[in-house]
Amino acid sequence: MTGEAGVVVVDPGRDGSEAVPAVYDRIRAEFFRRIGIGELLTSHATR
């Protein structure tokens, strides 16, 4: 059938959201160090 829209299936297990916490932690750590409050970071967050 011509003119029909295709079906798009998105696998919620592979949508990229698993990377968000790691990126957030890295950006937060960089920001804290830049504004001079890096000592508030835990050793886990400074990696």
PDB file of N, CA and C in Angstrom:
ATOM      1  N   MET A   1       0.844  -1.184   0.000  1.00  0.00           N
ATOM      2  CA  MET A   1       0.000   0.000   0.000  1.00  0.00           C
ATOM      3  C   MET A   1       0.887   1.244   0.000  1.00  0.00           C
ATOM      4  N   THR A   2       0.760   2.036  -0.961  1.00  0.00           N
ATOM      5  CA  THR A   2       1.570   3.244  -1.041  1.00  0.00           C
ATOM      6  C   THR A   2       0.908   4.376  -0.266  1.00  0.00           C
ATOM      7  N   GLY A   3       1.762   5.266   0.246  1.00  0.00           N
ATOM      8  CA  GLY A   3       1.239   6.416   0.967  1.00  0.00           C
ATOM      9  C   GLY A   3       1.011   6.191   2.447  1.00  0.00           C
ATOM     10  N   GLU A   4       1.254   4.971   2.953  1.00  0.00           N
ATOM     11  CA  GLU A   4       1.073   4.714   4.378  1.00  0.00           C
ATOM     12  C   GLU A   4       2.345   5.073   5.141  1.00  0.00           C
ATOM     13  N   ALA A   5       2.158   5.546   6.341  1.00  0.00           N
ATOM     14  CA  ALA A   5       3.299   5.859   7.197  1.00  0.00           C
ATOM     15  C   ALA A   5       3.848   4.576   7.782  1.00  0.00           C
ATOM     16  N   GLY A   6       5.158   4.515   7.905  1.00  0.00           N
ATOM     17  CA  GLY A   6       5.794   3.351   8.495  1.00  0.00           C
ATOM     18  C   GLY A   6       5.656   3.358  10.004  1.00  0.00           C
ATOM     19  N   VAL A   7       5.791   2.215  10.597  1.00  0.00           N
ATOM     20  CA  VAL A   7       5.714   2.081  12.046  1.00  0.00           C
ATOM     21  C   VAL A   7       7.125   2.163  12.605  1.00  0.00           C
ATOM     22  N   VAL A   8       7.320   3.026  13.586  1.00  0.00           N
ATOM     23  CA  VAL A   8       8.611   3.182  14.232  1.00  0.00           C
ATOM     24  C   VAL A   8       8.510   2.591  15.626  1.00  0.00           C
ATOM     25  N   VAL A   9       9.389   1.661  15.917  1.00  0.00           N
ATOM     26  CA  VAL A   9       9.404   1.029  17.241  1.00  0.00           C
ATOM     27  C   VAL A   9      10.673   1.461  17.953  1.00  0.00           C
ATOM     28  N   VAL A  10      10.526   2.041  19.147  1.00  0.00           N
ATOM     29  CA  VAL A  10      11.669   2.483  19.942  1.00  0.00           C
ATOM     30  C   VAL A  10      11.818   1.540  21.117  1.00  0.00           C
ATOM     31  N   ASP A  11      12.991   0.948  21.225  1.00  0.00           N
ATOM     32  CA  ASP A  11      13.281   0.053  22.341  1.00  0.00           C
ATOM     33  C   ASP A  11      13.635   0.902  23.554  1.00  0.00           C
ATOM     34  N   PRO A  12      12.780   0.948  24.579  1.00  0.00           N
ATOM     35  CA  PRO A  12      13.050   1.808  25.731  1.00  0.00           C
ATOM     36  C   PRO A  12      14.304   1.393  26.507  1.00  0.00           C
ATOM     37  N   GLY A  13      14.758   0.191  26.325  1.00  0.00           N
ATOM     38  CA  GLY A  13      15.969  -0.258  27.008  1.00  0.00           C
ATOM     39  C   GLY A  13      17.240   0.264  26.363  1.00  0.00           C
ATOM     40  N   ARG A  14      17.132   0.813  25.160  1.00  0.00           N
ATOM     41  CA  ARG A  14      18.313   1.308  24.448  1.00  0.00           C
ATOM     42  C   ARG A  14      18.088   2.723  23.945  1.00  0.00           C
ATOM     43  N   ASP A  15      17.497   3.574  24.780  1.00  0.00           N
ATOM     44  CA  ASP A  15      17.195   4.934  24.347  1.00  0.00           C
ATOM     45  C   ASP A  15      18.267   5.945  24.730  1.00  0.00           C
ATOM     46  N   GLY A  16      19.350   5.495  25.349  1.00  0.00           N
ATOM     47  CA  GLY A  16      20.441   6.381  25.724  1.00  0.00           C
ATOM     48  C   GLY A  16      20.325   6.965  27.110  1.00  0.00           C
ATOM     49  N   SER A  17      19.221   6.715  27.793  1.00  0.00           N
ATOM     50  CA  SER A  17      19.020   7.338  29.105  1.00  0.00           C
ATOM     51  C   SER A  17      19.962   6.794  30.172  1.00  0.00           C
ATOM     52  N   GLU A  18      20.587   5.651  29.936  1.00  0.00           N
ATOM     53  CA  GLU A  18      21.503   5.108  30.945  1.00  0.00           C
ATOM     54  C   GLU A  18      22.754   5.970  31.080  1.00  0.00           C
ATOM     55  N   ALA A  19      23.048   6.797  30.095  1.00  0.00           N
ATOM     56  CA  ALA A  19      24.233   7.664  30.149  1.00  0.00           C
ATOM     57  C   ALA A  19      23.978   8.943  30.932  1.00  0.00           C
ATOM     58  N   VAL A  20      22.745   9.305  31.161  1.00  0.00           N
ATOM     59  CA  VAL A  20      22.409  10.590  31.791  1.00  0.00           C
ATOM     60  C   VAL A  20      23.021  10.752  33.180  1.00  0.00           C
ATOM     61  N   PRO A  21      22.905   9.789  34.101  1.00  0.00           N
ATOM     62  CA  PRO A  21      23.485   9.999  35.432  1.00  0.00           C
ATOM     63  C   PRO A  21      24.998  10.234  35.414  1.00  0.00           C
ATOM     64  N   ALA A  22      25.717   9.520  34.586  1.00  0.00           N
ATOM     65  CA  ALA A  22      27.169   9.699  34.516  1.00  0.00           C
ATOM     66  C   ALA A  22      27.528  11.077  33.970  1.00  0.00           C
ATOM     67  N   VAL A  23      26.824  11.519  32.958  1.00  0.00           N
ATOM     68  CA  VAL A  23      27.084  12.842  32.380  1.00  0.00           C
ATOM     69  C   VAL A  23      26.736  13.923  33.389  1.00  0.00           C
ATOM     70  N   TYR A  24      25.615  13.765  34.077  1.00  0.00           N
ATOM     71  CA  TYR A  24      25.204  14.743  35.095  1.00  0.00           C
ATOM     72  C   TYR A  24      26.250  14.856  36.197  1.00  0.00           C
ATOM     73  N   ASP A  25      26.738  13.723  36.691  1.00  0.00           N
ATOM     74  CA  ASP A  25      27.748  13.743  37.757  1.00  0.00           C
ATOM     75  C   ASP A  25      29.024  14.440  37.309  1.00  0.00           C
ATOM     76  N   ARG A  26      29.449  14.182  36.077  1.00  0.00           N
ATOM     77  CA  ARG A  26      30.678  14.795  35.567  1.00  0.00           C
ATOM     78  C   ARG A  26      30.514  16.302  35.432  1.00  0.00           C
ATOM     79  N   ILE A  27      29.396  16.739  34.890  1.00  0.00           N
ATOM     80  CA  ILE A  27      29.158  18.180  34.712  1.00  0.00           C
ATOM     81  C   ILE A  27      29.043  18.873  36.065  1.00  0.00           C
ATOM     82  N   ARG A  28      28.348  18.250  36.994  1.00  0.00           N
ATOM     83  CA  ARG A  28      28.201  18.834  38.339  1.00  0.00           C
ATOM     84  C   ARG A  28      29.556  18.967  39.016  1.00  0.00           C
ATOM     85  N   ALA A  29      30.396  17.929  38.931  1.00  0.00           N
ATOM     86  CA  ALA A  29      31.719  17.963  39.551  1.00  0.00           C
ATOM     87  C   ALA A  29      32.577  19.071  38.944  1.00  0.00           C
ATOM     88  N   GLU A  30      32.541  19.209  37.624  1.00  0.00           N
ATOM     89  CA  GLU A  30      33.306  20.271  36.968  1.00  0.00           C
ATOM     90  C   GLU A  30      32.811  21.649  37.414  1.00  0.00           C
ATOM     91  N   PHE A  31      31.511  21.806  37.510  1.00  0.00           N
ATOM     92  CA  PHE A  31      30.935  23.080  37.938  1.00  0.00           C
ATOM     93  C   PHE A  31      31.343  23.412  39.371  1.00  0.00           C
ATOM     94  N   PHE A  32      31.241  22.437  40.278  1.00  0.00           N
ATOM     95  CA  PHE A  32      31.612  22.671  41.674  1.00  0.00           C
ATOM     96  C   PHE A  32      33.072  23.099  41.780  1.00  0.00           C
ATOM     97  N   ARG A  33      33.959  22.444  41.022  1.00  0.00           N
ATOM     98  CA  ARG A  33      35.377  22.806  41.067  1.00  0.00           C
ATOM     99  C   ARG A  33      35.590  24.220  40.519  1.00  0.00           C
ATOM    100  N   ARG A  34      34.887  24.575  39.462  1.00  0.00           N
ATOM    101  CA  ARG A  34      35.051  25.904  38.866  1.00  0.00           C
ATOM    102  C   ARG A  34      34.615  27.025  39.794  1.00  0.00           C
ATOM    103  N   ILE A  35      33.583  26.791  40.574  1.00  0.00           N
ATOM    104  CA  ILE A  35      33.103  27.860  41.461  1.00  0.00           C
ATOM    105  C   ILE A  35      33.720  27.783  42.852  1.00  0.00           C
ATOM    106  N   GLY A  36      34.678  26.845  43.023  1.00  0.00           N
ATOM    107  CA  GLY A  36      35.442  26.808  44.260  1.00  0.00           C
ATOM    108  C   GLY A  36      34.844  26.014  45.393  1.00  0.00           C
ATOM    109  N   ILE A  37      33.880  25.143  45.109  1.00  0.00           N
ATOM    110  CA  ILE A  37      33.312  24.330  46.191  1.00  0.00           C
ATOM    111  C   ILE A  37      33.505  22.836  45.916  1.00  0.00           C
ATOM    112  N   GLY A  38      34.615  22.515  45.256  1.00  0.00           N
ATOM    113  CA  GLY A  38      34.916  21.131  44.928  1.00  0.00           C
ATOM    114  C   GLY A  38      35.063  20.238  46.148  1.00  0.00           C
ATOM    115  N   GLU A  39      35.384  20.840  47.298  1.00  0.00           N
ATOM    116  CA  GLU A  39      35.534  20.043  48.519  1.00  0.00           C
ATOM    117  C   GLU A  39      34.211  19.436  48.986  1.00  0.00           C
ATOM    118  N   LEU A  40      33.094  19.914  48.454  1.00  0.00           N
ATOM    119  CA  LEU A  40      31.792  19.353  48.821  1.00  0.00           C
ATOM    120  C   LEU A  40      31.504  18.049  48.093  1.00  0.00           C
ATOM    121  N   LEU A  41      32.282  17.736  47.066  1.00  0.00           N
ATOM    122  CA  LEU A  41      32.061  16.514  46.305  1.00  0.00           C
ATOM    123  C   LEU A  41      32.555  15.299  47.090  1.00  0.00           C
ATOM    124  N   THR A  42      31.845  14.213  46.940  1.00  0.00           N
ATOM    125  CA  THR A  42      32.312  12.962  47.527  1.00  0.00           C
ATOM    126  C   THR A  42      33.394  12.381  46.619  1.00  0.00           C
ATOM    127  N   SER A  43      34.140  11.422  47.097  1.00  0.00           N
ATOM    128  CA  SER A  43      35.193  10.822  46.272  1.00  0.00           C
ATOM    129  C   SER A  43      34.596  10.107  45.062  1.00  0.00           C
ATOM    130  N   HIS A  44      33.356   9.624  45.162  1.00  0.00           N
ATOM    131  CA  HIS A  44      32.691   8.949  44.050  1.00  0.00           C
ATOM    132  C   HIS A  44      32.407   9.921  42.910  1.00  0.00           C
ATOM    133  N   ALA A  45      32.063  11.141  43.225  1.00  0.00           N
ATOM    134  CA  ALA A  45      31.663  12.116  42.217  1.00  0.00           C
ATOM    135  C   ALA A  45      32.853  12.776  41.521  1.00  0.00           C
ATOM    136  N   THR A  46      34.054  12.645  42.064  1.00  0.00           N
ATOM    137  CA  THR A  46      35.205  13.337  41.494  1.00  0.00           C
ATOM    138  C   THR A  46      35.938  12.512  40.457  1.00  0.00           C
ATOM    139  N   ARG A  47      35.449  11.394  40.084  1.00  0.00           N
ATOM    140  CA  ARG A  47      36.121  10.545  39.094  1.00  0.00           C
ATOM    141  C   ARG A  47      36.147  11.175  37.741  1.00  0.00           C
TER     142      ARG A  47
END
